Amino acid sequence: MQLAAPAHRFTGTRDADGMAVASFVLGLVGLLVMNIVLGPVAVVLAGLALWRGTARRGRALLGLLLGVADLAVLAALVVGDGMVVWSPLG
């Protein structure tokens, strides 16, 4: 009786490339909505993608930059309005 081989996990550059793209998209969307959540997630995903050696280094760096920009926009809105919740309508 032969046991099945364990399933292989994709932890190579393919996952890192996906993380780079996800950080870019989340950072971009985070500029408009939910920047308190999406900003830090974009920063973490970009950092992991860069650490794992992604082939999409530019997208990971843009995701990192956009994630930091999300947090900067949040900080500016909190200082300006005195609240965390904001709306583009005013």
PDB file of C-alpha atoms in Angstrom:
ATOM      1  CA  MET A   1       0.000   0.000   0.000  1.00  0.00           C
ATOM      2  CA  GLN A   2       1.474   3.280  -1.136  1.00  0.00           C
ATOM      3  CA  LEU A   3       0.701   6.552   0.592  1.00  0.00           C
ATOM      4  CA  ALA A   4      -0.015   9.633  -1.463  1.00  0.00           C
ATOM      5  CA  ALA A   5       2.676  12.264  -1.658  1.00  0.00           C
ATOM      6  CA  PRO A   6       1.960  15.498   0.211  1.00  0.00           C
ATOM      7  CA  ALA A   7       0.599  18.370  -1.850  1.00  0.00           C
ATOM      8  CA  HIS A   8       3.243  20.863  -2.923  1.00  0.00           C
ATOM      9  CA  ARG A   9       2.853  24.466  -1.884  1.00  0.00           C
ATOM     10  CA  PHE A  10       3.764  27.213  -4.307  1.00  0.00           C
ATOM     11  CA  THR A  11       6.095  29.432  -2.321  1.00  0.00           C
ATOM     12  CA  GLY A  12       8.313  30.533  -5.160  1.00  0.00           C
ATOM     13  CA  THR A  13       8.317  33.546  -7.365  1.00  0.00           C
ATOM     14  CA  ARG A  14       4.774  32.888  -8.594  1.00  0.00           C
ATOM     15  CA  ASP A  15       3.359  33.606  -5.137  1.00  0.00           C
ATOM     16  CA  ALA A  16       5.675  36.582  -4.746  1.00  0.00           C
ATOM     17  CA  ASP A  17       4.496  37.973  -8.095  1.00  0.00           C
ATOM     18  CA  GLY A  18       0.883  37.590  -6.987  1.00  0.00           C
ATOM     19  CA  MET A  19       1.656  39.391  -3.743  1.00  0.00           C
ATOM     20  CA  ALA A  20       3.292  42.236  -5.670  1.00  0.00           C
ATOM     21  CA  VAL A  21       0.236  42.695  -7.877  1.00  0.00           C
ATOM     22  CA  ALA A  22      -2.133  42.396  -4.903  1.00  0.00           C
ATOM     23  CA  SER A  23      -0.198  45.037  -2.954  1.00  0.00           C
ATOM     24  CA  PHE A  24      -0.392  47.403  -5.928  1.00  0.00           C
ATOM     25  CA  VAL A  25      -4.146  46.900  -6.371  1.00  0.00           C
ATOM     26  CA  LEU A  26      -4.916  47.150  -2.648  1.00  0.00           C
ATOM     27  CA  GLY A  27      -2.772  50.261  -2.296  1.00  0.00           C
ATOM     28  CA  LEU A  28      -4.515  51.882  -5.241  1.00  0.00           C
ATOM     29  CA  VAL A  29      -8.013  51.037  -3.985  1.00  0.00           C
ATOM     30  CA  GLY A  30      -6.992  52.087  -0.484  1.00  0.00           C
ATOM     31  CA  LEU A  31      -6.528  55.668  -1.638  1.00  0.00           C
ATOM     32  CA  LEU A  32     -10.289  55.848  -2.111  1.00  0.00           C
ATOM     33  CA  VAL A  33     -11.828  53.528   0.488  1.00  0.00           C
ATOM     34  CA  MET A  34     -10.813  51.692   3.668  1.00  0.00           C
ATOM     35  CA  ASN A  35      -7.279  53.057   3.777  1.00  0.00           C
ATOM     36  CA  ILE A  36      -7.012  52.162   7.466  1.00  0.00           C
ATOM     37  CA  VAL A  37      -7.140  48.465   6.482  1.00  0.00           C
ATOM     38  CA  LEU A  38      -5.865  48.324   2.911  1.00  0.00           C
ATOM     39  CA  GLY A  39      -2.806  50.531   3.496  1.00  0.00           C
ATOM     40  CA  PRO A  40      -1.088  48.270   6.029  1.00  0.00           C
ATOM     41  CA  VAL A  41      -2.070  45.142   4.067  1.00  0.00           C
ATOM     42  CA  ALA A  42      -0.497  46.620   0.918  1.00  0.00           C
ATOM     43  CA  VAL A  43       2.693  47.453   2.813  1.00  0.00           C
ATOM     44  CA  VAL A  44       2.971  43.935   4.282  1.00  0.00           C
ATOM     45  CA  LEU A  45       2.287  42.211   0.944  1.00  0.00           C
ATOM     46  CA  ALA A  46       4.811  44.411  -0.847  1.00  0.00           C
ATOM     47  CA  GLY A  47       7.421  43.691   1.805  1.00  0.00           C
ATOM     48  CA  LEU A  48       6.838  39.948   1.564  1.00  0.00           C
ATOM     49  CA  ALA A  49       6.983  40.044  -2.232  1.00  0.00           C
ATOM     50  CA  LEU A  50      10.260  41.937  -2.189  1.00  0.00           C
ATOM     51  CA  TRP A  51      11.680  39.619   0.469  1.00  0.00           C
ATOM     52  CA  ARG A  52      10.770  36.535  -1.590  1.00  0.00           C
ATOM     53  CA  GLY A  53      12.417  37.978  -4.694  1.00  0.00           C
ATOM     54  CA  THR A  54       9.525  38.810  -6.982  1.00  0.00           C
ATOM     55  CA  ALA A  55      10.085  39.320 -10.681  1.00  0.00           C
ATOM     56  CA  ARG A  56       7.589  42.214 -10.487  1.00  0.00           C
ATOM     57  CA  ARG A  57       9.767  44.391  -8.321  1.00  0.00           C
ATOM     58  CA  GLY A  58       8.342  47.621  -9.754  1.00  0.00           C
ATOM     59  CA  ARG A  59       4.782  46.682  -8.856  1.00  0.00           C
ATOM     60  CA  ALA A  60       5.859  45.669  -5.370  1.00  0.00           C
ATOM     61  CA  LEU A  61       7.595  49.001  -4.872  1.00  0.00           C
ATOM     62  CA  LEU A  62       4.535  50.853  -6.178  1.00  0.00           C
ATOM     63  CA  GLY A  63       2.353  48.817  -3.808  1.00  0.00           C
ATOM     64  CA  LEU A  64       4.649  49.768  -0.941  1.00  0.00           C
ATOM     65  CA  LEU A  65       4.529  53.427  -1.949  1.00  0.00           C
ATOM     66  CA  LEU A  66       0.736  53.402  -2.345  1.00  0.00           C
ATOM     67  CA  GLY A  67       0.307  51.653   1.013  1.00  0.00           C
ATOM     68  CA  VAL A  68       2.363  54.339   2.718  1.00  0.00           C
ATOM     69  CA  ALA A  69       0.386  56.992   0.808  1.00  0.00           C
ATOM     70  CA  ASP A  70      -2.843  55.408   2.114  1.00  0.00           C
ATOM     71  CA  LEU A  71      -1.616  55.853   5.661  1.00  0.00           C
ATOM     72  CA  ALA A  72      -0.462  59.422   4.944  1.00  0.00           C
ATOM     73  CA  VAL A  73      -3.905  60.306   3.531  1.00  0.00           C
ATOM     74  CA  LEU A  74      -5.527  58.757   6.591  1.00  0.00           C
ATOM     75  CA  ALA A  75      -3.254  60.742   8.918  1.00  0.00           C
ATOM     76  CA  ALA A  76      -3.973  63.993   7.059  1.00  0.00           C
ATOM     77  CA  LEU A  77      -7.719  63.385   7.230  1.00  0.00           C
ATOM     78  CA  VAL A  78      -7.614  62.527  10.929  1.00  0.00           C
ATOM     79  CA  VAL A  79      -5.622  65.681  11.686  1.00  0.00           C
ATOM     80  CA  GLY A  80      -7.862  67.828   9.485  1.00  0.00           C
ATOM     81  CA  ASP A  81     -11.266  66.465  10.509  1.00  0.00           C
ATOM     82  CA  GLY A  82     -10.455  64.964  13.881  1.00  0.00           C
ATOM     83  CA  MET A  83     -12.137  61.671  12.930  1.00  0.00           C
ATOM     84  CA  VAL A  84     -11.154  58.430  11.234  1.00  0.00           C
ATOM     85  CA  VAL A  85     -14.317  58.099   9.136  1.00  0.00           C
ATOM     86  CA  TRP A  86     -14.443  60.239   6.006  1.00  0.00           C
ATOM     87  CA  SER A  87     -16.374  60.522   2.811  1.00  0.00           C
ATOM     88  CA  PRO A  88     -15.398  62.006  -0.561  1.00  0.00           C
ATOM     89  CA  LEU A  89     -18.722  63.883  -0.479  1.00  0.00           C
ATOM     90  CA  GLY A  90     -17.667  65.980   2.489  1.00  0.00           C
TER      91      GLY A  90
END
